[in-house]
Amino acid sequence: MTCGRNQGPLGGKQHSRPQLFIAPSPSHYTGMEELLRLGVLGDEDFARLLRCIVDTKTPACDVCEVVRSAVEARERTSSPAATNPLLSRLYWDILNQWLVPPLLEIILTYSTEPSRASSTSPGIDISQKTSGGKNECLALGRITSEGDGKTQECCSELPQESAAQIKYEETNLVTKLCDLAAVISKAVCGVPAASCHVPEFDDSLRHGNLEVQEMFEPLRRIFKAIAAAFRVELQDALSEEKRHRVKLLSLAFSTLLWDGCCVEVNGFQCAARQVVETVLSTVEVWHDPDVTASLFTLVIVPFVEASTGDGSEVLQKVWGLLYSLYGVGEDGVVVERSSVGLVVLCFLSDLMSDGEIFKWINMDEKFWAIVQYSLTHSDPFSRKRGRHVLRKCVDQYSSWKCSSQYLPQLEGQRELIMQLWNDFFLLLETLEEKQIHVVKPVLEKLDALISSCKKEVMHPSWAVVVLRRLLDQEGRTIRVWGAGKVLGLRLPHQMLEQGILTFITYHLLPALADYSLYSREPDQQRGESSRIGSQIPPFLSSVVGVLDDVHRHKFMALLLEKLFDGQPWGGIPLFYLVRSLALLPPVPAWTFLQTKKAAVNLEACLSTQEIGTALS
């Protein structure tokens, strides 16, 4: 076989002078690769040797490494390829005829349903073995059975270890191909290797240079194929196979972006934006936080960081997406519509690189309601995400010297506020522990936090977050301590109206249904009343006593509605709660229909209690 005169995969006569160049055996490739990597060859020898390698080798991981090393070495030791017609033509042929076809083959395999996929596409060598060994060609995605021509999923017929190895090698190959495509495109365009954001090159890219547009056309086609594949893969539930495909497509996207140069090309920018918009438009359908995190890491974040024009627009779309994943009622109760919401919240906070985003969230109560909801989430990992987001907000507000009712910046009290935040985070992190001896020493810091809320230094909702975590603790001792702490509070009406009343009805009341709170303590005598039960009447009296008529009416109506909404109550908790309500002064809280509904629910509740007859 003669590489010097015959036509290879790159097409056309490859040299003007007839030269016999015998394709080397695999054992000779090592020396050829070393010559290419050193960058010591002349232009013609370099081009002939590199062309011979790509003519005789399929795109495999090791070959991509050789070609990349050769291109980078040539750019370092010689004049740029953009000013050398011979190298420009060679790189252009490698990109269009050697790199893009296998990339498109893999990507387009995932842009159609299996039943419509081509059953005759050639297999691609994804073996990571060196050129000197025997390559084991593995057909990616699908194989064609002889005889009936039906398409079959190759992974389904292989052992689990072999299928996993194929996925790994496929992902590795796509990454190598995309990386090499980015390097060659950069070399052909003459963009400096150190940085893509050089003004003269940015202007050339941004203002529609036709030659540059043509050079980036292959990458634009790949991005359009990725967008089409995402539209198919993300439209329904994600299986294990689809997870792999989404990961592969995401890696291809992020690798092609390299350091942002190509995003400045108009046509390429539109194609990249299609991928981003496809991902964002389908987030609400997913219910997989891991896949969402992968897509944001490999698609959204690289695009925002690389783009100089669309970054702010994408952030606003992410902001709107976050709001669509949660519902917040007038009473501040948050409803989570999708499990991916906290992932989106985390990435939004990580993209807060300047003060612009604070203009959106500074006085936005819905954002803070979502953050506080995440801090008290039932899932430990979700709570960790919430703490991460809040830390980012506190750090950014501190550096930008912004202020809001949720993140105050009082003149001359910066050190005090930062100490309060440190105590707040310490309380939350400690309450993740289960050992009593670890938690108890830190609980004393709660007094300083509540005191700061009374003085309007901190917003009361932050104290509510800690109190909710106390009541949700796994250990009974901490729950009893937390319930006693709450019932011992005597708060002014300003604090009660800033979230404490909602906390009482939606969180404290259900927590008081716990039988274990009313158990006799070791130092109590037989027959003594429960300490928690005895604290409920004075606590409710203090709350009702400081409220004005409007808030008192609203609070009692909601409290009674929650108490008699049909939920099951144990006899002891119900006794103490009903007794406490009976000791309160009369409040006209219910309409006739509400009273009738409550009576039915109360009768059903009492029918299951041993004390029902006595209470009636």
Tab-separated table of C-alpha atoms in Angstrom, residues 412-610:
chain	number	residue	atom	x	y	z
A	412	GLY	CA	-20.924	48.955	62.723
A	413	GLN	CA	-22.212	45.439	63.472
A	414	ARG	CA	-20.548	43.447	60.706
A	415	GLU	CA	-18.458	41.317	63.096
A	416	LEU	CA	-21.513	40.549	65.232
A	417	ILE	CA	-23.551	39.492	62.204
A	418	MET	CA	-20.780	37.287	60.833
A	419	GLN	CA	-20.452	35.628	64.253
A	420	LEU	CA	-24.202	34.987	64.261
A	421	TRP	CA	-23.942	33.395	60.819
A	422	ASN	CA	-21.067	31.219	61.995
A	423	ASP	CA	-23.169	30.098	64.969
A	424	PHE	CA	-26.118	29.445	62.663
A	425	PHE	CA	-24.099	27.187	60.358
A	426	LEU	CA	-22.511	25.459	63.348
A	427	LEU	CA	-25.958	24.678	64.758
A	428	LEU	CA	-27.199	23.259	61.462
A	429	GLU	CA	-24.104	21.132	60.899
A	430	THR	CA	-24.127	19.857	64.485
A	431	LEU	CA	-27.797	18.894	64.251
A	432	GLU	CA	-26.819	16.509	61.447
A	433	GLU	CA	-25.103	14.420	64.137
A	434	LYS	CA	-26.916	11.796	66.201
A	435	GLN	CA	-24.756	11.699	69.320
A	436	ILE	CA	-26.241	13.692	72.193
A	437	HIS	CA	-22.851	14.588	73.660
A	438	VAL	CA	-21.918	16.233	70.337
A	439	VAL	CA	-25.147	18.181	69.899
A	440	LYS	CA	-25.903	19.433	73.411
A	441	PRO	CA	-22.858	21.716	73.930
A	442	VAL	CA	-23.724	23.680	70.776
A	443	LEU	CA	-27.405	24.242	71.591
A	444	GLU	CA	-26.623	27.165	73.884
A	445	LYS	CA	-25.795	29.217	70.772
A	446	LEU	CA	-29.493	29.137	69.892
A	447	ASP	CA	-30.214	31.689	72.636
A	448	ALA	CA	-27.965	34.288	70.981
A	449	LEU	CA	-29.644	33.675	67.624
A	450	ILE	CA	-33.155	34.093	69.057
A	451	SER	CA	-32.067	37.191	70.966
A	452	SER	CA	-30.711	38.742	67.749
A	453	CYS	CA	-34.058	38.061	66.077
A	454	LYS	CA	-35.871	39.891	68.878
A	455	LYS	CA	-33.542	42.860	68.345
A	456	GLU	CA	-34.235	42.738	64.576
A	457	VAL	CA	-30.604	41.996	63.778
A	458	MET	CA	-31.430	38.642	62.153
A	459	HIS	CA	-34.651	37.680	60.417
A	460	PRO	CA	-36.819	35.371	62.604
A	461	SER	CA	-37.103	32.839	59.788
A	462	TRP	CA	-33.483	31.773	60.405
A	463	ALA	CA	-34.342	30.871	64.002
A	464	VAL	CA	-37.310	28.890	62.659
A	465	VAL	CA	-34.928	26.856	60.483
A	466	VAL	CA	-32.933	25.757	63.547
A	467	LEU	CA	-36.077	25.056	65.579
A	468	ARG	CA	-37.473	22.865	62.813
A	469	ARG	CA	-34.240	20.890	62.671
A	470	LEU	CA	-34.432	20.406	66.455
A	471	LEU	CA	-37.939	18.966	66.205
A	472	ASP	CA	-36.883	16.666	63.345
A	473	GLN	CA	-33.912	15.202	65.233
A	474	GLU	CA	-33.738	11.416	65.424
A	475	GLY	CA	-32.773	11.366	69.091
A	476	ARG	CA	-35.663	11.727	71.542
A	477	THR	CA	-33.582	13.702	74.057
A	478	ILE	CA	-32.846	16.444	71.514
A	479	ARG	CA	-36.469	16.514	70.329
A	480	VAL	CA	-37.718	16.916	73.901
A	481	TRP	CA	-35.175	19.673	74.502
A	482	GLY	CA	-36.232	21.386	71.264
A	483	ALA	CA	-39.947	21.170	72.043
A	484	GLY	CA	-39.339	22.537	75.529
A	485	LYS	CA	-37.232	25.354	74.077
A	486	VAL	CA	-39.972	26.380	71.660
A	487	LEU	CA	-42.744	26.173	74.263
A	488	GLY	CA	-40.680	28.274	76.645
A	489	LEU	CA	-40.336	31.178	74.186
A	490	ARG	CA	-42.184	34.424	74.835
A	491	LEU	CA	-41.976	36.378	71.608
A	492	PRO	CA	-43.185	39.838	70.525
A	493	HIS	CA	-45.868	40.073	67.876
A	494	GLN	CA	-43.364	41.324	65.249
A	495	MET	CA	-41.470	38.032	65.394
A	496	LEU	CA	-44.640	35.968	65.477
A	497	GLU	CA	-45.897	37.609	62.302
A	498	GLN	CA	-42.593	36.997	60.470
A	499	GLY	CA	-42.906	33.253	60.176
A	500	ILE	CA	-43.304	31.989	63.762
A	501	LEU	CA	-47.094	31.606	63.490
A	502	THR	CA	-46.701	29.500	60.355
A	503	PHE	CA	-44.062	27.442	62.142
A	504	ILE	CA	-46.444	26.770	65.054
A	505	THR	CA	-49.323	25.572	62.895
A	506	TYR	CA	-47.405	23.650	60.214
A	507	HIS	CA	-44.457	22.248	62.168
A	508	LEU	CA	-44.791	22.527	65.953
A	509	LEU	CA	-48.346	21.152	66.043
A	510	PRO	CA	-47.494	17.957	64.075
A	511	ALA	CA	-44.350	17.540	66.194
A	512	LEU	CA	-46.458	17.620	69.381
A	513	ALA	CA	-48.283	14.496	68.147
A	514	ASP	CA	-45.195	12.477	69.090
A	515	TYR	CA	-46.006	10.217	72.063
A	516	SER	CA	-42.398	10.128	73.242
A	517	LEU	CA	-42.431	13.845	74.091
A	518	TYR	CA	-44.854	13.191	76.953
A	519	SER	CA	-42.947	10.371	78.618
A	520	ARG	CA	-42.086	10.786	82.293
A	521	GLU	CA	-38.536	12.024	82.857
A	522	PRO	CA	-36.224	10.092	85.249
A	523	ASP	CA	-36.515	12.745	87.994
A	524	GLN	CA	-40.342	12.878	87.877
A	525	GLN	CA	-42.656	11.110	90.309
A	526	ARG	CA	-45.416	8.756	89.211
A	527	GLY	CA	-48.601	10.687	88.529
A	528	GLU	CA	-46.890	13.979	87.682
A	529	SER	CA	-48.054	15.763	84.567
A	530	SER	CA	-45.857	15.708	81.491
A	531	ARG	CA	-43.477	18.653	81.393
A	532	ILE	CA	-44.033	19.202	77.679
A	533	GLY	CA	-47.801	18.889	78.129
A	534	SER	CA	-47.732	21.422	80.968
A	535	GLN	CA	-45.871	23.964	78.824
A	536	ILE	CA	-48.420	24.008	76.007
A	537	PRO	CA	-51.188	26.110	77.714
A	538	PRO	CA	-48.962	29.042	78.799
A	539	PHE	CA	-47.220	29.046	75.408
A	540	LEU	CA	-50.472	29.299	73.443
A	541	SER	CA	-51.782	31.899	75.876
A	542	SER	CA	-48.673	34.044	75.355
A	543	VAL	CA	-48.998	33.802	71.576
A	544	VAL	CA	-52.686	34.671	71.482
A	545	GLY	CA	-52.214	37.417	74.070
A	546	VAL	CA	-49.747	39.527	72.025
A	547	LEU	CA	-51.541	39.279	68.673
A	548	ASP	CA	-53.981	41.881	67.436
A	549	ASP	CA	-57.552	40.845	66.637
A	550	VAL	CA	-56.910	40.183	62.940
A	551	HIS	CA	-53.861	37.963	63.452
A	552	ARG	CA	-55.443	36.273	66.512
A	553	HIS	CA	-58.510	35.313	64.490
A	554	LYS	CA	-56.396	34.043	61.563
A	555	PHE	CA	-54.012	32.099	63.805
A	556	MET	CA	-56.724	30.351	65.812
A	557	ALA	CA	-58.729	29.467	62.698
A	558	LEU	CA	-55.687	27.858	61.073
A	559	LEU	CA	-54.567	26.159	64.301
A	560	LEU	CA	-57.964	24.553	64.872
A	561	GLU	CA	-58.241	23.578	61.216
A	562	LYS	CA	-54.870	21.805	61.357
A	563	LEU	CA	-55.730	20.128	64.659
A	564	PHE	CA	-59.036	18.743	63.382
A	565	ASP	CA	-58.186	18.095	59.744
A	566	GLY	CA	-58.631	14.350	60.085
A	567	GLN	CA	-55.076	13.350	60.891
A	568	PRO	CA	-54.719	10.549	63.476
A	569	TRP	CA	-53.898	11.664	67.009
A	570	GLY	CA	-52.766	9.603	69.943
A	571	GLY	CA	-54.805	9.885	73.114
A	572	ILE	CA	-52.162	11.595	75.263
A	573	PRO	CA	-51.088	14.291	72.745
A	574	LEU	CA	-54.733	14.988	71.892
A	575	PHE	CA	-55.639	15.343	75.574
A	576	TYR	CA	-52.953	17.947	76.250
A	577	LEU	CA	-53.712	19.937	73.089
A	578	VAL	CA	-57.485	20.011	73.608
A	579	ARG	CA	-56.990	20.911	77.269
A	580	SER	CA	-54.675	23.778	76.263
A	581	LEU	CA	-57.177	25.129	73.752
A	582	ALA	CA	-59.967	24.936	76.327
A	583	LEU	CA	-57.964	27.176	78.656
A	584	LEU	CA	-57.660	29.949	76.049
A	585	PRO	CA	-60.097	32.861	76.046
A	586	PRO	CA	-62.869	32.492	73.443
A	587	VAL	CA	-61.963	33.646	69.923
A	588	PRO	CA	-64.575	33.801	67.101
A	589	ALA	CA	-62.406	31.826	64.674
A	590	TRP	CA	-64.771	29.589	62.686
A	591	THR	CA	-67.766	29.905	60.456
A	592	PHE	CA	-70.669	27.478	60.838
A	593	LEU	CA	-69.434	25.211	58.011
A	594	GLN	CA	-65.927	25.098	59.462
A	595	THR	CA	-67.342	24.219	62.875
A	596	LYS	CA	-69.488	21.440	61.438
A	597	LYS	CA	-66.540	19.946	59.537
A	598	ALA	CA	-64.336	20.107	62.634
A	599	ALA	CA	-67.007	18.425	64.763
A	600	VAL	CA	-67.189	15.493	62.329
A	601	ASN	CA	-63.413	15.133	62.293
A	602	LEU	CA	-63.195	15.420	66.081
A	603	GLU	CA	-65.875	12.774	66.562
A	604	ALA	CA	-64.017	10.396	64.245
A	605	CYS	CA	-60.806	11.084	66.115
A	606	LEU	CA	-62.334	10.553	69.563
A	607	SER	CA	-63.994	7.306	68.513
A	608	THR	CA	-60.570	5.669	68.397
A	609	GLN	CA	-59.462	6.934	71.814
A	610	GLU	CA	-59.901	5.235	75.155
